Amino acid sequence: MPNDKTAAAQAPATAEKTAGAAPDTAATTAKTAPATTPPTATAGSATLPGTGRRTAAITVLVTGANGQLGNEMRRIAATDATTAPAAATAPGNVRYLFTDVAELDITDPQAVRRTMRENDVEVIVNCAAYTNVNKAEEDEAAADLLNHRAVANLAAAARERGATLIHISTDYVYGRTKLAGEKAIAEAGCDALILRTAWLYSEFGNNFVKTMLRLTAQTPRVKVVFDQAGTPTYAADLAGAIHRMISSGAYRGNEGTYHFSNEGVCSWYDFAHEIAVLAGLDPARVIPCHSEEFPSPVERPRYSVLDKTKIKETFNLTIPYWRDALERCLERLGAQTAGTAI
């Protein structure tokens, strides 16, 4: 940005009406209010005055908190018994400090250092990213500011404070800026866990699932590519895994790069077809097509299934199958009634 931007998965899908087809480029930025209002995190979501003292509670700074993953972290903070209000000091408690660009501009290194110092932050979860893939190619400077330079600021502050940085990355590097961010973390020398994920969706903001619900309900034909395979990631499952790593203390001593998505493999077409089926819409409206039918400045990988062996074994995680996760998301959206459009 200078704003914390998050965006929906830039899936290659198009809606055919009466003439031609136009690529879907739906995206949402963190400075815009999310489409679904997140719960108020009364437990574990307090802004703490600077004390200069470490307590038994872990203070976790979440950046990009208005995006899909950030909102799922807010939900956990509001409902999980291991989170703590500002006054709590019981061992094992987690105290979350949620910020987006209005509260903290992470492209400003002094602002980052000040927030870390005043709130005695021990863990940073960086959910902020410039993820509009096509625009990242067109405006690399803006993407670099958030995906690289802001990450360098967080990593430097973490190193100075002895904090751990949990950075959310992607299954492939677009515009070179995400890779630069990962390299900046390594160069800073801070304790860090890099979590690469893919095809992220949730009830919050704009994303592929909500776009397909709308298009399949409103248009007779929706073309979706079948020759790009991967695995969707329900943001709630990723948020749950991150919270478990933090609340259990397992993040300590397990620094490194990990992969996380739901289990299984599907194409974008398979994903869109299953969205229609589970939502009670007409799956026959979803039509498979080749990637070549919709030229893009971004070269997307044909196969980007993430190997999650390392994260499952290290943190003893059981990860849900992608279709089961999708069903839970649609239940939350209330989208299983035929004809529902989001």
Short mmCIF file of N, CA, C and O in Angstrom, two decimals, residues 81-199:
data_model
loop_
_atom_site.label_atom_id
_atom_site.label_comp_id
_atom_site.label_asym_id
_atom_site.label_seq_id
_atom_site.Cartn_x
_atom_site.Cartn_y
_atom_site.Cartn_z
N ALA A 81 -10.94 -20.45 24.57
CA ALA A 81 -10.73 -20.32 26.02
C ALA A 81 -9.29 -19.98 26.39
O ALA A 81 -9.02 -19.53 27.50
N THR A 82 -8.35 -20.19 25.47
CA THR A 82 -6.95 -19.92 25.81
C THR A 82 -6.57 -18.47 25.61
O THR A 82 -5.46 -18.07 25.97
N THR A 83 -7.46 -17.66 25.02
CA THR A 83 -7.14 -16.24 24.88
C THR A 83 -7.44 -15.52 26.18
O THR A 83 -8.23 -15.97 27.00
N ALA A 84 -6.80 -14.37 26.35
CA ALA A 84 -6.88 -13.69 27.64
C ALA A 84 -7.26 -12.23 27.48
O ALA A 84 -6.83 -11.57 26.55
N PRO A 85 -8.07 -11.70 28.42
CA PRO A 85 -8.31 -10.26 28.44
C PRO A 85 -7.05 -9.53 28.91
O PRO A 85 -6.09 -10.16 29.34
N ALA A 86 -7.07 -8.23 28.84
CA ALA A 86 -5.87 -7.44 29.13
C ALA A 86 -5.31 -7.70 30.52
O ALA A 86 -4.10 -7.66 30.73
N ALA A 87 -6.17 -7.98 31.48
CA ALA A 87 -5.70 -8.12 32.85
C ALA A 87 -5.22 -9.52 33.21
O ALA A 87 -4.62 -9.73 34.24
N ALA A 88 -5.48 -10.48 32.32
CA ALA A 88 -5.17 -11.86 32.67
C ALA A 88 -3.67 -12.14 32.60
O ALA A 88 -2.97 -11.62 31.74
N THR A 89 -3.18 -12.94 33.52
CA THR A 89 -1.76 -13.30 33.52
C THR A 89 -1.56 -14.80 33.70
O THR A 89 -0.46 -15.25 34.00
N ALA A 90 -2.62 -15.59 33.52
CA ALA A 90 -2.49 -17.04 33.70
C ALA A 90 -1.56 -17.62 32.66
O ALA A 90 -1.58 -17.22 31.50
N PRO A 91 -0.69 -18.55 33.04
CA PRO A 91 0.25 -19.15 32.09
C PRO A 91 -0.48 -19.75 30.90
O PRO A 91 -1.53 -20.38 31.05
N GLY A 92 0.10 -19.58 29.71
CA GLY A 92 -0.47 -20.18 28.51
C GLY A 92 -1.48 -19.31 27.81
O GLY A 92 -1.90 -19.62 26.71
N ASN A 93 -1.91 -18.23 28.45
CA ASN A 93 -2.88 -17.37 27.80
C ASN A 93 -2.26 -16.61 26.64
O ASN A 93 -1.07 -16.32 26.64
N VAL A 94 -3.08 -16.29 25.65
CA VAL A 94 -2.65 -15.53 24.49
C VAL A 94 -3.44 -14.24 24.43
O VAL A 94 -4.66 -14.24 24.56
N ARG A 95 -2.73 -13.14 24.29
CA ARG A 95 -3.37 -11.82 24.23
C ARG A 95 -3.13 -11.26 22.83
O ARG A 95 -1.99 -11.03 22.42
N TYR A 96 -4.19 -11.08 22.05
CA TYR A 96 -4.06 -10.63 20.67
C TYR A 96 -4.23 -9.13 20.56
O TYR A 96 -5.10 -8.53 21.18
N LEU A 97 -3.41 -8.53 19.73
CA LEU A 97 -3.50 -7.11 19.39
C LEU A 97 -3.71 -7.03 17.88
O LEU A 97 -2.79 -7.26 17.10
N PHE A 98 -4.93 -6.72 17.45
CA PHE A 98 -5.28 -6.72 16.04
C PHE A 98 -5.10 -5.33 15.44
O PHE A 98 -5.60 -4.35 15.98
N THR A 99 -4.37 -5.27 14.34
CA THR A 99 -4.14 -3.99 13.68
C THR A 99 -4.32 -4.12 12.18
O THR A 99 -4.09 -5.19 11.59
N ASP A 100 -4.75 -3.03 11.56
CA ASP A 100 -4.70 -2.90 10.12
C ASP A 100 -4.11 -1.52 9.85
O ASP A 100 -3.58 -0.88 10.77
N VAL A 101 -4.21 -1.03 8.65
CA VAL A 101 -3.50 0.20 8.32
C VAL A 101 -3.95 1.39 9.17
O VAL A 101 -3.16 2.29 9.46
N ALA A 102 -5.19 1.39 9.62
CA ALA A 102 -5.68 2.50 10.45
C ALA A 102 -4.98 2.53 11.81
O ALA A 102 -4.79 3.61 12.39
N GLU A 103 -4.58 1.37 12.31
CA GLU A 103 -3.91 1.30 13.62
C GLU A 103 -2.39 1.24 13.51
O GLU A 103 -1.68 1.71 14.39
N LEU A 104 -1.89 0.63 12.42
CA LEU A 104 -0.45 0.46 12.28
C LEU A 104 -0.09 0.36 10.80
O LEU A 104 -0.53 -0.56 10.11
N ASP A 105 0.73 1.31 10.34
CA ASP A 105 1.25 1.27 8.98
C ASP A 105 2.56 0.50 9.01
O ASP A 105 3.59 1.01 9.45
N ILE A 106 2.55 -0.73 8.55
CA ILE A 106 3.74 -1.57 8.68
C ILE A 106 4.82 -1.19 7.67
O ILE A 106 5.93 -1.74 7.73
N THR A 107 4.53 -0.26 6.76
CA THR A 107 5.59 0.24 5.89
C THR A 107 6.42 1.32 6.57
O THR A 107 7.40 1.79 6.02
N ASP A 108 6.00 1.71 7.78
CA ASP A 108 6.73 2.70 8.58
C ASP A 108 7.52 1.97 9.66
O ASP A 108 6.94 1.50 10.65
N PRO A 109 8.83 1.85 9.52
CA PRO A 109 9.61 1.06 10.49
C PRO A 109 9.55 1.59 11.91
O PRO A 109 9.56 0.82 12.88
N GLN A 110 9.48 2.91 12.07
CA GLN A 110 9.41 3.49 13.42
C GLN A 110 8.08 3.17 14.09
O GLN A 110 8.02 2.91 15.30
N ALA A 111 7.00 3.19 13.30
CA ALA A 111 5.68 2.84 13.85
C ALA A 111 5.66 1.39 14.30
O ALA A 111 5.08 1.05 15.34
N VAL A 112 6.29 0.52 13.52
CA VAL A 112 6.35 -0.89 13.88
C VAL A 112 7.13 -1.06 15.19
O VAL A 112 6.69 -1.75 16.11
N ARG A 113 8.30 -0.43 15.29
CA ARG A 113 9.11 -0.54 16.50
C ARG A 113 8.35 0.00 17.72
O ARG A 113 8.41 -0.59 18.80
N ARG A 114 7.67 1.12 17.55
CA ARG A 114 6.93 1.72 18.66
C ARG A 114 5.83 0.79 19.15
O ARG A 114 5.64 0.60 20.37
N THR A 115 5.07 0.22 18.22
CA THR A 115 3.99 -0.70 18.60
C THR A 115 4.54 -1.93 19.30
O THR A 115 3.97 -2.39 20.30
N MET A 116 5.63 -2.44 18.81
CA MET A 116 6.26 -3.60 19.44
C MET A 116 6.70 -3.28 20.86
O MET A 116 6.46 -4.05 21.81
N ARG A 117 7.32 -2.13 21.03
CA ARG A 117 7.84 -1.73 22.34
C ARG A 117 6.71 -1.44 23.33
O ARG A 117 6.73 -1.92 24.47
N GLU A 118 5.74 -0.64 22.92
CA GLU A 118 4.68 -0.20 23.83
C GLU A 118 3.78 -1.35 24.27
O GLU A 118 3.19 -1.30 25.35
N ASN A 119 3.67 -2.39 23.43
CA ASN A 119 2.78 -3.51 23.75
C ASN A 119 3.52 -4.78 24.13
O ASN A 119 2.90 -5.81 24.34
N ASP A 120 4.86 -4.68 24.23
CA ASP A 120 5.67 -5.82 24.65
C ASP A 120 5.33 -7.08 23.84
O ASP A 120 5.07 -8.16 24.37
N VAL A 121 5.33 -6.91 22.52
CA VAL A 121 4.92 -7.98 21.61
C VAL A 121 5.97 -9.10 21.58
O VAL A 121 7.16 -8.84 21.45
N GLU A 122 5.51 -10.34 21.68
CA GLU A 122 6.39 -11.50 21.63
C GLU A 122 6.25 -12.30 20.34
O GLU A 122 7.16 -13.04 19.96
N VAL A 123 5.09 -12.17 19.70
CA VAL A 123 4.85 -12.88 18.44
C VAL A 123 4.14 -11.94 17.47
O VAL A 123 3.22 -11.21 17.87
N ILE A 124 4.58 -11.92 16.21
CA ILE A 124 3.88 -11.20 15.16
C ILE A 124 3.30 -12.22 14.20
O ILE A 124 4.00 -13.14 13.75
N VAL A 125 2.02 -12.07 13.86
CA VAL A 125 1.41 -12.86 12.79
C VAL A 125 1.11 -11.89 11.66
O VAL A 125 0.21 -11.06 11.77
N ASN A 126 1.88 -11.98 10.59
CA ASN A 126 1.73 -11.03 9.49
C ASN A 126 0.76 -11.57 8.44
O ASN A 126 1.12 -12.39 7.59
N CYS A 127 -0.48 -11.08 8.50
CA CYS A 127 -1.51 -11.47 7.53
C CYS A 127 -1.62 -10.46 6.40
O CYS A 127 -2.44 -10.65 5.49
N ALA A 128 -0.87 -9.36 6.47
CA ALA A 128 -0.96 -8.31 5.46
C ALA A 128 -0.19 -8.72 4.21
O ALA A 128 0.90 -9.27 4.29
N ALA A 129 -0.79 -8.44 3.05
CA ALA A 129 -0.11 -8.75 1.79
C ALA A 129 -0.80 -8.04 0.64
O ALA A 129 -1.99 -7.74 0.71
N TYR A 130 -0.04 -7.78 -0.39
CA TYR A 130 -0.59 -7.28 -1.65
C TYR A 130 -0.79 -8.50 -2.52
O TYR A 130 0.16 -9.05 -3.07
N THR A 131 -2.03 -8.97 -2.65
CA THR A 131 -2.27 -10.26 -3.29
C THR A 131 -3.12 -10.19 -4.54
O THR A 131 -3.59 -11.22 -5.02
N ASN A 132 -3.34 -8.99 -5.07
CA ASN A 132 -4.01 -8.91 -6.36
C ASN A 132 -2.95 -9.23 -7.41
O ASN A 132 -2.12 -8.40 -7.76
N VAL A 133 -2.96 -10.46 -7.88
CA VAL A 133 -1.85 -10.97 -8.68
C VAL A 133 -1.64 -10.16 -9.95
O VAL A 133 -0.51 -9.80 -10.29
N ASN A 134 -2.71 -9.87 -10.67
CA ASN A 134 -2.56 -9.12 -11.92
C ASN A 134 -2.02 -7.72 -11.68
O ASN A 134 -1.13 -7.24 -12.39
N LYS A 135 -2.53 -7.05 -10.65
CA LYS A 135 -2.06 -5.70 -10.36
C LYS A 135 -0.63 -5.69 -9.84
O LYS A 135 0.10 -4.72 -10.02
N ALA A 136 -0.23 -6.79 -9.20
CA ALA A 136 1.15 -6.88 -8.72
C ALA A 136 2.12 -6.85 -9.90
O ALA A 136 3.24 -6.34 -9.78
N GLU A 137 1.70 -7.40 -11.02
CA GLU A 137 2.54 -7.37 -12.21
C GLU A 137 2.58 -5.97 -12.81
O GLU A 137 3.60 -5.52 -13.33
N GLU A 138 1.45 -5.26 -12.72
CA GLU A 138 1.35 -3.93 -13.32
C GLU A 138 1.99 -2.86 -12.44
O GLU A 138 2.52 -1.87 -12.94
N ASP A 139 1.91 -3.02 -11.13
CA ASP A 139 2.43 -2.02 -10.20
C ASP A 139 3.32 -2.72 -9.18
O ASP A 139 2.96 -2.89 -8.02
N GLU A 140 4.50 -3.10 -9.63
CA GLU A 140 5.38 -3.88 -8.77
C GLU A 140 5.88 -3.06 -7.58
O GLU A 140 6.14 -3.61 -6.50
N ALA A 141 5.97 -1.74 -7.74
CA ALA A 141 6.45 -0.90 -6.64
C ALA A 141 5.50 -0.99 -5.44
O ALA A 141 5.94 -1.09 -4.29
N ALA A 142 4.20 -0.93 -5.71
CA ALA A 142 3.22 -1.03 -4.62
C ALA A 142 3.26 -2.41 -3.98
O ALA A 142 3.18 -2.54 -2.75
N ALA A 143 3.37 -3.44 -4.80
CA ALA A 143 3.44 -4.80 -4.27
C ALA A 143 4.71 -4.99 -3.45
O ALA A 143 4.69 -5.61 -2.38
N ASP A 144 5.82 -4.43 -3.93
CA ASP A 144 7.10 -4.56 -3.23
C ASP A 144 7.06 -3.87 -1.87
O ASP A 144 7.65 -4.36 -0.89
N LEU A 145 6.36 -2.74 -1.79
CA LEU A 145 6.29 -2.00 -0.54
C LEU A 145 5.68 -2.84 0.56
O LEU A 145 6.16 -2.85 1.70
N LEU A 146 4.63 -3.57 0.24
CA LEU A 146 3.93 -4.35 1.26
C LEU A 146 4.47 -5.76 1.41
O LEU A 146 4.62 -6.27 2.51
N ASN A 147 4.79 -6.40 0.29
CA ASN A 147 5.21 -7.79 0.33
C ASN A 147 6.70 -7.97 0.66
O ASN A 147 7.11 -9.07 1.04
N HIS A 148 7.47 -6.91 0.51
CA HIS A 148 8.91 -7.01 0.75
C HIS A 148 9.37 -6.06 1.85
O HIS A 148 9.82 -6.49 2.92
N ARG A 149 9.23 -4.75 1.60
CA ARG A 149 9.79 -3.76 2.53
C ARG A 149 9.07 -3.77 3.89
O ARG A 149 9.72 -3.66 4.94
N ALA A 150 7.77 -3.90 3.88
CA ALA A 150 7.03 -3.97 5.15
C ALA A 150 7.41 -5.23 5.93
O ALA A 150 7.53 -5.20 7.16
N VAL A 151 7.59 -6.32 5.22
CA VAL A 151 8.01 -7.57 5.86
C VAL A 151 9.40 -7.40 6.48
O VAL A 151 9.67 -7.87 7.59
N ALA A 152 10.28 -6.70 5.77
CA ALA A 152 11.61 -6.42 6.32
C ALA A 152 11.51 -5.60 7.60
O ALA A 152 12.27 -5.83 8.56
N ASN A 153 10.59 -4.65 7.65
CA ASN A 153 10.39 -3.86 8.87
C ASN A 153 9.95 -4.74 10.04
O ASN A 153 10.46 -4.60 11.16
N LEU A 154 9.01 -5.64 9.78
CA LEU A 154 8.53 -6.54 10.84
C LEU A 154 9.65 -7.47 11.30
O LEU A 154 9.80 -7.71 12.51
N ALA A 155 10.42 -7.99 10.35
CA ALA A 155 11.50 -8.91 10.70
C ALA A 155 12.57 -8.21 11.53
O ALA A 155 13.09 -8.76 12.51
N ALA A 156 12.92 -6.97 11.14
CA ALA A 156 13.93 -6.22 11.89
C ALA A 156 13.46 -5.93 13.31
O ALA A 156 14.23 -6.06 14.28
N ALA A 157 12.20 -5.53 13.45
CA ALA A 157 11.65 -5.24 14.78
C ALA A 157 11.59 -6.51 15.63
O ALA A 157 11.86 -6.48 16.83
N ALA A 158 11.24 -7.62 15.01
CA ALA A 158 11.20 -8.89 15.74
C ALA A 158 12.59 -9.26 16.23
O ALA A 158 12.77 -9.72 17.37
N ARG A 159 13.58 -9.05 15.38
CA ARG A 159 14.98 -9.36 15.76
C ARG A 159 15.42 -8.49 16.95
O ARG A 159 16.02 -8.97 17.91
N GLU A 160 15.09 -7.21 16.90
CA GLU A 160 15.48 -6.29 17.97
C GLU A 160 14.81 -6.63 19.29
O GLU A 160 15.41 -6.47 20.36
N ARG A 161 13.56 -7.09 19.23
CA ARG A 161 12.80 -7.37 20.44
C ARG A 161 12.91 -8.81 20.92
O ARG A 161 12.39 -9.16 21.97
N GLY A 162 13.56 -9.67 20.13
CA GLY A 162 13.62 -11.08 20.48
C GLY A 162 12.28 -11.76 20.30
O GLY A 162 11.98 -12.75 20.97
N ALA A 163 11.46 -11.23 19.38
CA ALA A 163 10.13 -11.78 19.12
C ALA A 163 10.19 -12.77 17.96
O ALA A 163 11.20 -12.87 17.25
N THR A 164 9.13 -13.52 17.77
CA THR A 164 9.01 -14.46 16.67
C THR A 164 8.05 -13.92 15.63
O THR A 164 6.95 -13.46 15.97
N LEU A 165 8.43 -13.99 14.37
CA LEU A 165 7.58 -13.55 13.27
C LEU A 165 6.99 -14.77 12.58
O LEU A 165 7.72 -15.66 12.13
N ILE A 166 5.66 -14.83 12.52
CA ILE A 166 4.95 -15.85 11.74
C ILE A 166 4.42 -15.14 10.50
O ILE A 166 3.50 -14.32 10.58
N HIS A 167 5.02 -15.44 9.36
CA HIS A 167 4.72 -14.72 8.12
C HIS A 167 3.95 -15.61 7.16
O HIS A 167 4.35 -16.75 6.90
N ILE A 168 2.84 -15.08 6.63
CA ILE A 168 2.02 -15.84 5.69
C ILE A 168 2.50 -15.55 4.28
O ILE A 168 2.49 -14.40 3.82
N SER A 169 2.90 -16.59 3.57
CA SER A 169 3.38 -16.45 2.21
C SER A 169 2.48 -17.26 1.27
O SER A 169 1.38 -17.66 1.65
N THR A 170 2.94 -17.51 0.04
CA THR A 170 2.08 -18.12 -0.96
C THR A 170 2.70 -19.37 -1.56
O THR A 170 3.87 -19.67 -1.36
N ASP A 171 1.88 -20.09 -2.35
CA ASP A 171 2.34 -21.31 -2.99
C ASP A 171 3.26 -21.03 -4.16
O ASP A 171 4.04 -21.87 -4.57
N TYR A 172 3.17 -19.83 -4.74
CA TYR A 172 4.10 -19.44 -5.79
C TYR A 172 4.35 -17.95 -5.70
O TYR A 172 3.56 -17.21 -5.13
N VAL A 173 5.46 -17.52 -6.23
CA VAL A 173 5.88 -16.12 -6.08
C VAL A 173 5.42 -15.33 -7.29
O VAL A 173 5.73 -15.66 -8.42
N TYR A 174 4.63 -14.28 -7.05
CA TYR A 174 4.17 -13.42 -8.13
C TYR A 174 4.83 -12.06 -8.00
O TYR A 174 5.02 -11.54 -6.90
N GLY A 175 5.20 -11.48 -9.12
CA GLY A 175 5.80 -10.16 -9.11
C GLY A 175 7.12 -10.11 -8.35
O GLY A 175 7.60 -9.03 -8.04
N ARG A 176 7.67 -11.29 -8.03
CA ARG A 176 8.96 -11.39 -7.34
C ARG A 176 8.94 -10.83 -5.92
O ARG A 176 9.89 -11.02 -5.16
N THR A 177 7.88 -10.16 -5.54
CA THR A 177 7.89 -9.44 -4.25
C THR A 177 7.70 -10.36 -3.05
O THR A 177 8.24 -10.09 -1.98
N LYS A 178 6.91 -11.43 -3.20
CA LYS A 178 6.74 -12.34 -2.07
C LYS A 178 8.05 -13.07 -1.75
O LYS A 178 8.39 -13.26 -0.59
N LEU A 179 8.77 -13.46 -2.78
CA LEU A 179 10.07 -14.11 -2.55
C LEU A 179 11.03 -13.14 -1.88
O LEU A 179 11.78 -13.52 -0.97
N ALA A 180 10.99 -11.86 -2.30
CA ALA A 180 11.86 -10.85 -1.68
C ALA A 180 11.53 -10.71 -0.19
O ALA A 180 12.43 -10.51 0.64
N GLY A 181 10.25 -10.82 0.15
CA GLY A 181 9.85 -10.75 1.55
C GLY A 181 10.42 -11.91 2.35
O GLY A 181 10.90 -11.73 3.48
N GLU A 182 10.38 -13.11 1.79
CA GLU A 182 10.94 -14.26 2.47
C GLU A 182 12.45 -14.11 2.66
O GLU A 182 12.99 -14.45 3.72
N LYS A 183 13.12 -13.58 1.65
CA LYS A 183 14.57 -13.37 1.76
C LYS A 183 14.89 -12.32 2.81
O LYS A 183 15.89 -12.43 3.53
N ALA A 184 14.04 -11.29 2.92
CA ALA A 184 14.26 -10.24 3.92
C ALA A 184 14.19 -10.81 5.33
O ALA A 184 14.93 -10.38 6.23
N ILE A 185 13.32 -11.78 5.55
CA ILE A 185 13.21 -12.41 6.86
C ILE A 185 14.50 -13.17 7.18
O ILE A 185 15.05 -13.07 8.29
N ALA A 186 15.01 -13.89 6.20
CA ALA A 186 16.25 -14.64 6.40
C ALA A 186 17.42 -13.70 6.69
O ALA A 186 18.24 -13.97 7.57
N GLU A 187 17.46 -12.59 5.97
CA GLU A 187 18.55 -11.63 6.16
C GLU A 187 18.47 -10.94 7.52
O GLU A 187 19.51 -10.60 8.10
N ALA A 188 17.26 -10.73 8.04
CA ALA A 188 17.11 -10.07 9.34
C ALA A 188 17.62 -10.96 10.47
O ALA A 188 18.06 -10.46 11.51
N GLY A 189 17.54 -12.26 10.29
CA GLY A 189 18.03 -13.18 11.31
C GLY A 189 17.12 -13.32 12.51
O GLY A 189 17.56 -13.77 13.57
N CYS A 190 15.85 -12.98 12.36
CA CYS A 190 14.91 -13.13 13.47
C CYS A 190 14.39 -14.56 13.54
O CYS A 190 14.49 -15.32 12.57
N ASP A 191 13.84 -14.93 14.69
CA ASP A 191 13.13 -16.20 14.78
C ASP A 191 11.87 -16.08 13.93
O ASP A 191 11.08 -15.14 14.13
N ALA A 192 11.67 -17.01 13.00
CA ALA A 192 10.54 -16.85 12.08
C ALA A 192 10.01 -18.19 11.60
O ALA A 192 10.77 -19.15 11.42
N LEU A 193 8.71 -18.22 11.40
CA LEU A 193 8.05 -19.33 10.72
C LEU A 193 7.36 -18.75 9.50
O LEU A 193 6.56 -17.80 9.62
N ILE A 194 7.69 -19.25 8.33
CA ILE A 194 7.05 -18.83 7.09
C ILE A 194 6.03 -19.90 6.72
O ILE A 194 6.37 -21.07 6.57
N LEU A 195 4.78 -19.50 6.61
CA LEU A 195 3.70 -20.42 6.27
C LEU A 195 3.21 -20.12 4.87
O LEU A 195 2.57 -19.09 4.63
N ARG A 196 3.51 -20.99 3.93
CA ARG A 196 3.03 -20.82 2.56
C ARG A 196 1.68 -21.49 2.41
O ARG A 196 1.50 -22.65 2.77
N THR A 197 0.73 -20.73 1.86
CA THR A 197 -0.62 -21.25 1.69
C THR A 197 -1.08 -20.98 0.27
O THR A 197 -0.34 -20.41 -0.55
N ALA A 198 -2.31 -21.39 -0.07
CA ALA A 198 -2.79 -21.27 -1.44
C ALA A 198 -4.32 -21.23 -1.48
O ALA A 198 -4.98 -21.79 -0.61
N TRP A 199 -4.85 -20.56 -2.48
CA TRP A 199 -6.29 -20.58 -2.79
C TRP A 199 -7.14 -20.27 -1.55
O TRP A 199 -8.09 -20.96 -1.23
#
